[in-house]
Amino acid sequence: MPGLTIGDTIPDLELETTKGKIRIHDYVGDGYCIIFSHPADFTPVCTTELGMMAKYAPELEKRGVKLLGLSCDDVSSHKEWIKDVEAYTPGSLVTYPIAADPKREVIKQLNMVDPDEEDASGNQLPSRALHVVGPDKKVKLSMLYPASTGRNMDEVLRVVESLQKAARHKVATPVNWKPGDPVVISPSVSNEEAKQMFPQGFDTTDLPSKKGYLRFTKV
Ligand code: BEZ
């Protein structure tokens, strides 16, 4: 697959945003950052997404996660659009920066181009891409949605919690996991190590193979 993907270092681009110039690595700092793109300003699905992301921002901030939006229109258009966004989603305040990319240079470098969408002048448009970047400036998770499908912000918060648990505890989160549910112990951890690492204990599921690889614990 061409372009930026998980495990890659996010390019340290300088961006024009609604909060002034931002260098991506400085902005990520020592925490996590969600960089998410939208096809265009003043479009229906994007307007709903930006407002809901603003409502989730305090929960993300508690987890050390900053937000950085991107839409290809210019900064003055973004500032006008934010008024609509905040009016549509009561209680939302768009305090995070939204980057501009009128020349479509940023979206190419961040693997955020939607090959099936273009504006009235034939210019490429961004997809609904979302990269979660870690403190090491590497992409930990990416989502890639078409313009027609708005993202689910509960899912964005859920994957952040999963990534942070995995980074802290050598665990992984199983199917349909929700915060508070048991997690599974990574296959690279032996049972002896698991006893040291998880003094609260763990349960090994008995499966026909008897390989003992499906071990649940709480962290
Ligand atoms: C939207 O945000 O609703 C949208 C934007 C571009 C193309 C299609 C839908």
mmCIF file of C-alpha atoms and ligand atoms in Angstrom:
data_model
loop_
_atom_site.group_PDB
_atom_site.id
_atom_site.type_symbol
_atom_site.label_atom_id
_atom_site.label_comp_id
_atom_site.label_asym_id
_atom_site.label_seq_id
_atom_site.Cartn_x
_atom_site.Cartn_y
_atom_site.Cartn_z
ATOM 1 C CA MET A 1 0.000 0.000 0.000
ATOM 2 C CA PRO A 2 1.542 3.319 -0.979
ATOM 3 C CA GLY A 3 1.859 6.178 1.458
ATOM 4 C CA LEU A 4 2.079 6.736 5.176
ATOM 5 C CA THR A 5 0.992 3.768 7.273
ATOM 6 C CA ILE A 6 1.278 2.380 10.782
ATOM 7 C CA GLY A 7 4.840 2.261 12.090
ATOM 8 C CA ASP A 8 5.955 5.178 9.876
ATOM 9 C CA THR A 9 7.190 8.456 11.350
ATOM 10 C CA ILE A 10 4.727 11.241 10.612
ATOM 11 C CA PRO A 11 6.433 13.831 8.340
ATOM 12 C CA ASP A 12 7.460 16.900 10.338
ATOM 13 C CA LEU A 13 5.547 19.353 8.126
ATOM 14 C CA GLU A 14 4.920 23.007 8.868
ATOM 15 C CA LEU A 15 1.186 23.662 8.593
ATOM 16 C CA GLU A 16 -0.911 26.814 8.292
ATOM 17 C CA THR A 17 -3.738 26.401 10.800
ATOM 18 C CA THR A 18 -6.537 28.324 12.481
ATOM 19 C CA LYS A 19 -4.144 28.674 15.458
ATOM 20 C CA GLY A 20 -1.176 29.908 13.405
ATOM 21 C CA LYS A 21 1.795 27.974 12.034
ATOM 22 C CA ILE A 22 2.357 24.530 13.568
ATOM 23 C CA ARG A 23 5.168 22.025 13.100
ATOM 24 C CA ILE A 24 3.711 18.556 13.464
ATOM 25 C CA HIS A 25 6.441 17.052 15.698
ATOM 26 C CA ASP A 26 6.450 20.036 18.081
ATOM 27 C CA TYR A 27 2.681 19.865 18.284
ATOM 28 C CA VAL A 28 2.648 16.130 19.072
ATOM 29 C CA GLY A 29 5.233 16.771 21.794
ATOM 30 C CA ASP A 30 5.469 14.019 24.431
ATOM 31 C CA GLY A 31 1.859 12.890 24.078
ATOM 32 C CA TYR A 32 -0.442 11.440 21.479
ATOM 33 C CA CYS A 33 -2.053 13.342 18.624
ATOM 34 C CA ILE A 34 -4.997 12.551 16.367
ATOM 35 C CA ILE A 35 -4.581 14.091 12.917
ATOM 36 C CA PHE A 36 -7.820 13.841 10.973
ATOM 37 C CA SER A 37 -8.839 15.143 7.570
ATOM 38 C CA HIS A 38 -12.111 16.264 6.005
ATOM 39 C CA PRO A 39 -12.974 16.598 2.306
ATOM 40 C CA ALA A 40 -14.013 20.259 2.440
ATOM 41 C CA ASP A 41 -15.388 23.119 4.548
ATOM 42 C CA PHE A 42 -19.130 23.818 4.620
ATOM 43 C CA THR A 43 -20.075 20.233 3.804
ATOM 44 C CA PRO A 44 -22.676 18.311 5.812
ATOM 45 C CA VAL A 45 -20.915 15.240 7.202
ATOM 46 C CA CYS A 46 -17.726 17.174 7.980
ATOM 47 C CA THR A 47 -19.704 19.770 9.927
ATOM 48 C CA THR A 48 -21.174 17.047 12.160
ATOM 49 C CA GLU A 49 -17.760 15.385 12.656
ATOM 50 C CA LEU A 50 -15.844 18.527 13.634
ATOM 51 C CA GLY A 51 -18.389 19.456 16.306
ATOM 52 C CA MET A 52 -18.466 15.981 17.803
ATOM 53 C CA MET A 53 -14.662 15.834 17.854
ATOM 54 C CA ALA A 54 -14.730 19.104 19.824
ATOM 55 C CA LYS A 55 -17.128 17.523 22.340
ATOM 56 C CA TYR A 56 -14.777 14.546 22.781
ATOM 57 C CA ALA A 57 -11.678 16.767 23.096
ATOM 58 C CA PRO A 58 -11.785 17.015 26.937
ATOM 59 C CA GLU A 59 -11.929 13.193 27.289
ATOM 60 C CA LEU A 60 -9.039 12.861 24.850
ATOM 61 C CA GLU A 61 -7.056 15.561 26.635
ATOM 62 C CA LYS A 62 -7.384 13.599 29.914
ATOM 63 C CA ARG A 63 -5.597 10.771 28.079
ATOM 64 C CA GLY A 64 -2.820 13.083 26.817
ATOM 65 C CA VAL A 65 -4.219 13.276 23.283
ATOM 66 C CA LYS A 66 -4.225 16.475 21.205
ATOM 67 C CA LEU A 67 -6.337 17.038 18.104
ATOM 68 C CA LEU A 68 -5.299 18.456 14.751
ATOM 69 C CA GLY A 69 -7.921 18.739 12.014
ATOM 70 C CA LEU A 70 -7.272 19.315 8.317
ATOM 71 C CA SER A 71 -9.460 20.423 5.450
ATOM 72 C CA CYS A 72 -8.084 21.591 2.120
ATOM 73 C CA ASP A 73 -9.721 25.039 2.134
ATOM 74 C CA ASP A 74 -7.863 28.057 3.473
ATOM 75 C CA VAL A 75 -7.636 29.317 7.051
ATOM 76 C CA SER A 76 -10.121 32.184 6.588
ATOM 77 C CA SER A 77 -12.690 29.700 5.261
ATOM 78 C CA HIS A 78 -12.044 27.392 8.248
ATOM 79 C CA LYS A 79 -12.631 30.258 10.684
ATOM 80 C CA GLU A 80 -15.999 31.061 9.079
ATOM 81 C CA TRP A 81 -16.932 27.366 8.988
ATOM 82 C CA ILE A 82 -16.209 26.908 12.722
ATOM 83 C CA LYS A 83 -19.165 29.223 13.447
ATOM 84 C CA ASP A 84 -21.490 26.743 11.686
ATOM 85 C CA VAL A 85 -19.835 23.774 13.387
ATOM 86 C CA GLU A 86 -20.312 25.206 16.885
ATOM 87 C CA ALA A 87 -23.893 26.243 16.111
ATOM 88 C CA TYR A 88 -24.785 22.760 14.850
ATOM 89 C CA THR A 89 -23.333 20.879 17.848
ATOM 90 C CA PRO A 90 -24.395 22.729 20.990
ATOM 91 C CA GLY A 91 -21.702 22.743 23.654
ATOM 92 C CA SER A 92 -18.893 22.210 21.143
ATOM 93 C CA LEU A 93 -16.007 24.646 21.082
ATOM 94 C CA VAL A 94 -13.480 24.043 18.344
ATOM 95 C CA THR A 95 -10.353 24.893 20.316
ATOM 96 C CA TYR A 96 -8.111 22.522 18.352
ATOM 97 C CA PRO A 97 -6.278 23.794 15.241
ATOM 98 C CA ILE A 98 -7.559 23.052 11.744
ATOM 99 C CA ALA A 99 -4.864 23.000 9.072
ATOM 100 C CA ALA A 100 -5.357 24.379 5.560
ATOM 101 C CA ASP A 101 -4.076 22.664 2.431
ATOM 102 C CA PRO A 102 -5.254 24.626 -0.601
ATOM 103 C CA LYS A 103 -2.399 23.239 -2.752
ATOM 104 C CA ARG A 104 -3.079 19.609 -1.672
ATOM 105 C CA GLU A 105 0.571 19.138 -0.687
ATOM 106 C CA VAL A 106 -0.097 18.033 2.879
ATOM 107 C CA ILE A 107 -2.764 15.460 2.060
ATOM 108 C CA LYS A 108 -0.395 13.712 -0.348
ATOM 109 C CA GLN A 109 2.345 13.441 2.285
ATOM 110 C CA LEU A 110 -0.047 12.244 4.982
ATOM 111 C CA ASN A 111 -1.793 9.653 2.749
ATOM 112 C CA MET A 112 -5.086 11.507 3.014
ATOM 113 C CA VAL A 113 -6.085 11.787 -0.662
ATOM 114 C CA ASP A 114 -9.457 10.428 -1.774
ATOM 115 C CA PRO A 115 -8.998 9.315 -5.404
ATOM 116 C CA ASP A 116 -12.774 9.316 -5.960
ATOM 117 C CA GLU A 117 -13.536 12.879 -4.848
ATOM 118 C CA GLU A 118 -12.731 16.171 -6.497
ATOM 119 C CA ASP A 119 -14.043 19.715 -6.250
ATOM 120 C CA ALA A 120 -15.818 21.672 -8.995
ATOM 121 C CA SER A 121 -12.429 22.731 -10.454
ATOM 122 C CA GLY A 122 -11.164 19.132 -10.639
ATOM 123 C CA ASN A 123 -8.815 19.429 -7.618
ATOM 124 C CA GLN A 124 -8.260 16.371 -5.447
ATOM 125 C CA LEU A 125 -10.001 16.261 -2.081
ATOM 126 C CA PRO A 126 -8.980 14.658 1.213
ATOM 127 C CA SER A 127 -10.581 11.433 2.372
ATOM 128 C CA ARG A 128 -11.759 11.064 5.965
ATOM 129 C CA ALA A 129 -8.348 9.866 7.120
ATOM 130 C CA LEU A 130 -7.351 9.713 10.775
ATOM 131 C CA HIS A 131 -3.898 8.933 12.130
ATOM 132 C CA VAL A 132 -3.198 8.390 15.819
ATOM 133 C CA VAL A 133 0.423 9.459 16.356
ATOM 134 C CA GLY A 134 2.356 8.399 19.451
ATOM 135 C CA PRO A 135 4.930 10.269 21.540
ATOM 136 C CA ASP A 136 7.656 8.722 19.329
ATOM 137 C CA LYS A 137 5.999 10.532 16.360
ATOM 138 C CA LYS A 138 5.087 7.207 14.758
ATOM 139 C CA VAL A 139 1.671 6.364 13.352
ATOM 140 C CA LYS A 140 0.071 3.885 15.769
ATOM 141 C CA LEU A 141 -3.272 3.464 14.006
ATOM 142 C CA SER A 142 -4.946 4.774 10.863
ATOM 143 C CA MET A 143 -8.547 4.903 9.718
ATOM 144 C CA LEU A 144 -9.463 5.614 6.117
ATOM 145 C CA TYR A 145 -13.099 6.414 5.325
ATOM 146 C CA PRO A 146 -14.675 7.786 2.151
ATOM 147 C CA ALA A 147 -16.464 11.149 2.084
ATOM 148 C CA SER A 148 -19.849 9.419 2.346
ATOM 149 C CA THR A 149 -19.168 7.786 5.750
ATOM 150 C CA GLY A 150 -18.835 9.888 8.894
ATOM 151 C CA ARG A 151 -16.565 8.503 11.610
ATOM 152 C CA ASN A 152 -17.692 7.237 15.005
ATOM 153 C CA MET A 153 -16.060 9.260 17.784
ATOM 154 C CA ASP A 154 -16.799 6.563 20.386
ATOM 155 C CA GLU A 155 -14.640 4.285 18.252
ATOM 156 C CA VAL A 156 -11.890 6.915 18.109
ATOM 157 C CA LEU A 157 -11.854 7.136 21.926
ATOM 158 C CA ARG A 158 -11.989 3.333 22.226
ATOM 159 C CA VAL A 159 -8.961 2.795 19.976
ATOM 160 C CA VAL A 160 -6.979 5.421 21.886
ATOM 161 C CA GLU A 161 -7.670 3.528 25.123
ATOM 162 C CA SER A 162 -6.675 0.263 23.470
ATOM 163 C CA LEU A 163 -3.423 1.708 22.097
ATOM 164 C CA GLN A 164 -2.485 3.218 25.443
ATOM 165 C CA LYS A 165 -3.201 -0.011 27.350
ATOM 166 C CA ALA A 166 -1.111 -1.987 24.857
ATOM 167 C CA ALA A 167 1.757 0.507 25.165
ATOM 168 C CA ARG A 168 1.735 0.386 28.986
ATOM 169 C CA HIS A 169 1.101 -3.281 29.786
ATOM 170 C CA LYS A 170 2.090 -5.708 26.958
ATOM 171 C CA VAL A 171 -1.550 -6.551 26.423
ATOM 172 C CA ALA A 172 -3.936 -6.431 23.482
ATOM 173 C CA THR A 173 -7.679 -5.829 23.325
ATOM 174 C CA PRO A 174 -9.948 -8.548 21.905
ATOM 175 C CA VAL A 175 -12.957 -8.296 19.626
ATOM 176 C CA ASN A 176 -15.590 -5.722 20.635
ATOM 177 C CA TRP A 177 -13.475 -4.736 23.654
ATOM 178 C CA LYS A 178 -14.690 -1.758 25.684
ATOM 179 C CA PRO A 179 -12.764 0.103 28.396
ATOM 180 C CA GLY A 180 -13.129 -1.878 31.636
ATOM 181 C CA ASP A 181 -13.378 -5.267 29.864
ATOM 182 C CA PRO A 182 -10.634 -7.895 30.323
ATOM 183 C CA VAL A 183 -7.655 -7.654 27.979
ATOM 184 C CA VAL A 184 -5.530 -10.453 26.521
ATOM 185 C CA ILE A 185 -1.866 -10.987 27.356
ATOM 186 C CA SER A 186 0.475 -10.651 24.364
ATOM 187 C CA PRO A 187 1.778 -13.926 22.923
ATOM 188 C CA SER A 188 5.382 -12.691 23.437
ATOM 189 C CA VAL A 189 4.880 -12.872 27.247
ATOM 190 C CA SER A 190 5.609 -16.316 28.763
ATOM 191 C CA ASN A 191 3.466 -17.660 31.606
ATOM 192 C CA GLU A 192 6.369 -17.108 34.029
ATOM 193 C CA GLU A 193 6.675 -13.467 32.930
ATOM 194 C CA ALA A 194 2.894 -13.063 33.054
ATOM 195 C CA LYS A 195 2.865 -14.130 36.736
ATOM 196 C CA GLN A 196 5.342 -11.322 37.497
ATOM 197 C CA MET A 197 3.695 -8.737 35.274
ATOM 198 C CA PHE A 198 0.095 -9.415 36.301
ATOM 199 C CA PRO A 199 0.077 -10.156 40.067
ATOM 200 C CA GLN A 200 -3.718 -9.765 39.929
ATOM 201 C CA GLY A 201 -3.682 -13.096 38.033
ATOM 202 C CA PHE A 202 -4.873 -14.243 34.635
ATOM 203 C CA ASP A 203 -7.212 -16.883 33.213
ATOM 204 C CA THR A 204 -6.111 -19.187 30.428
ATOM 205 C CA THR A 205 -8.919 -20.323 28.131
ATOM 206 C CA ASP A 206 -8.967 -24.068 27.492
ATOM 207 C CA LEU A 207 -9.018 -24.590 23.719
ATOM 208 C CA PRO A 208 -8.763 -27.820 21.661
ATOM 209 C CA SER A 209 -5.126 -27.089 20.712
ATOM 210 C CA LYS A 210 -4.110 -26.899 24.430
ATOM 211 C CA LYS A 211 -1.603 -24.233 23.417
ATOM 212 C CA GLY A 212 -2.683 -21.882 26.222
ATOM 213 C CA TYR A 213 -2.312 -18.722 24.170
ATOM 214 C CA LEU A 214 -5.631 -17.063 25.034
ATOM 215 C CA ARG A 215 -4.995 -15.514 28.452
ATOM 216 C CA PHE A 216 -7.248 -12.838 29.946
ATOM 217 C CA THR A 217 -6.397 -10.377 32.691
ATOM 218 C CA LYS A 218 -7.576 -6.973 33.971
ATOM 219 C CA VAL A 219 -5.352 -3.894 33.846
HETATM 220 C C1 BEZ B 1 -19.793 15.819 3.482
HETATM 221 O O1 BEZ B 1 -19.076 16.246 4.377
HETATM 222 O O2 BEZ B 1 -20.983 15.631 3.663
HETATM 223 C C2 BEZ B 1 -19.219 15.499 2.125
HETATM 224 C C3 BEZ B 1 -18.080 16.129 1.680
HETATM 225 C C4 BEZ B 1 -17.584 15.821 0.416
HETATM 226 C C5 BEZ B 1 -18.244 14.902 -0.378
HETATM 227 C C6 BEZ B 1 -19.373 14.259 0.097
HETATM 228 C C7 BEZ B 1 -19.866 14.553 1.349
#
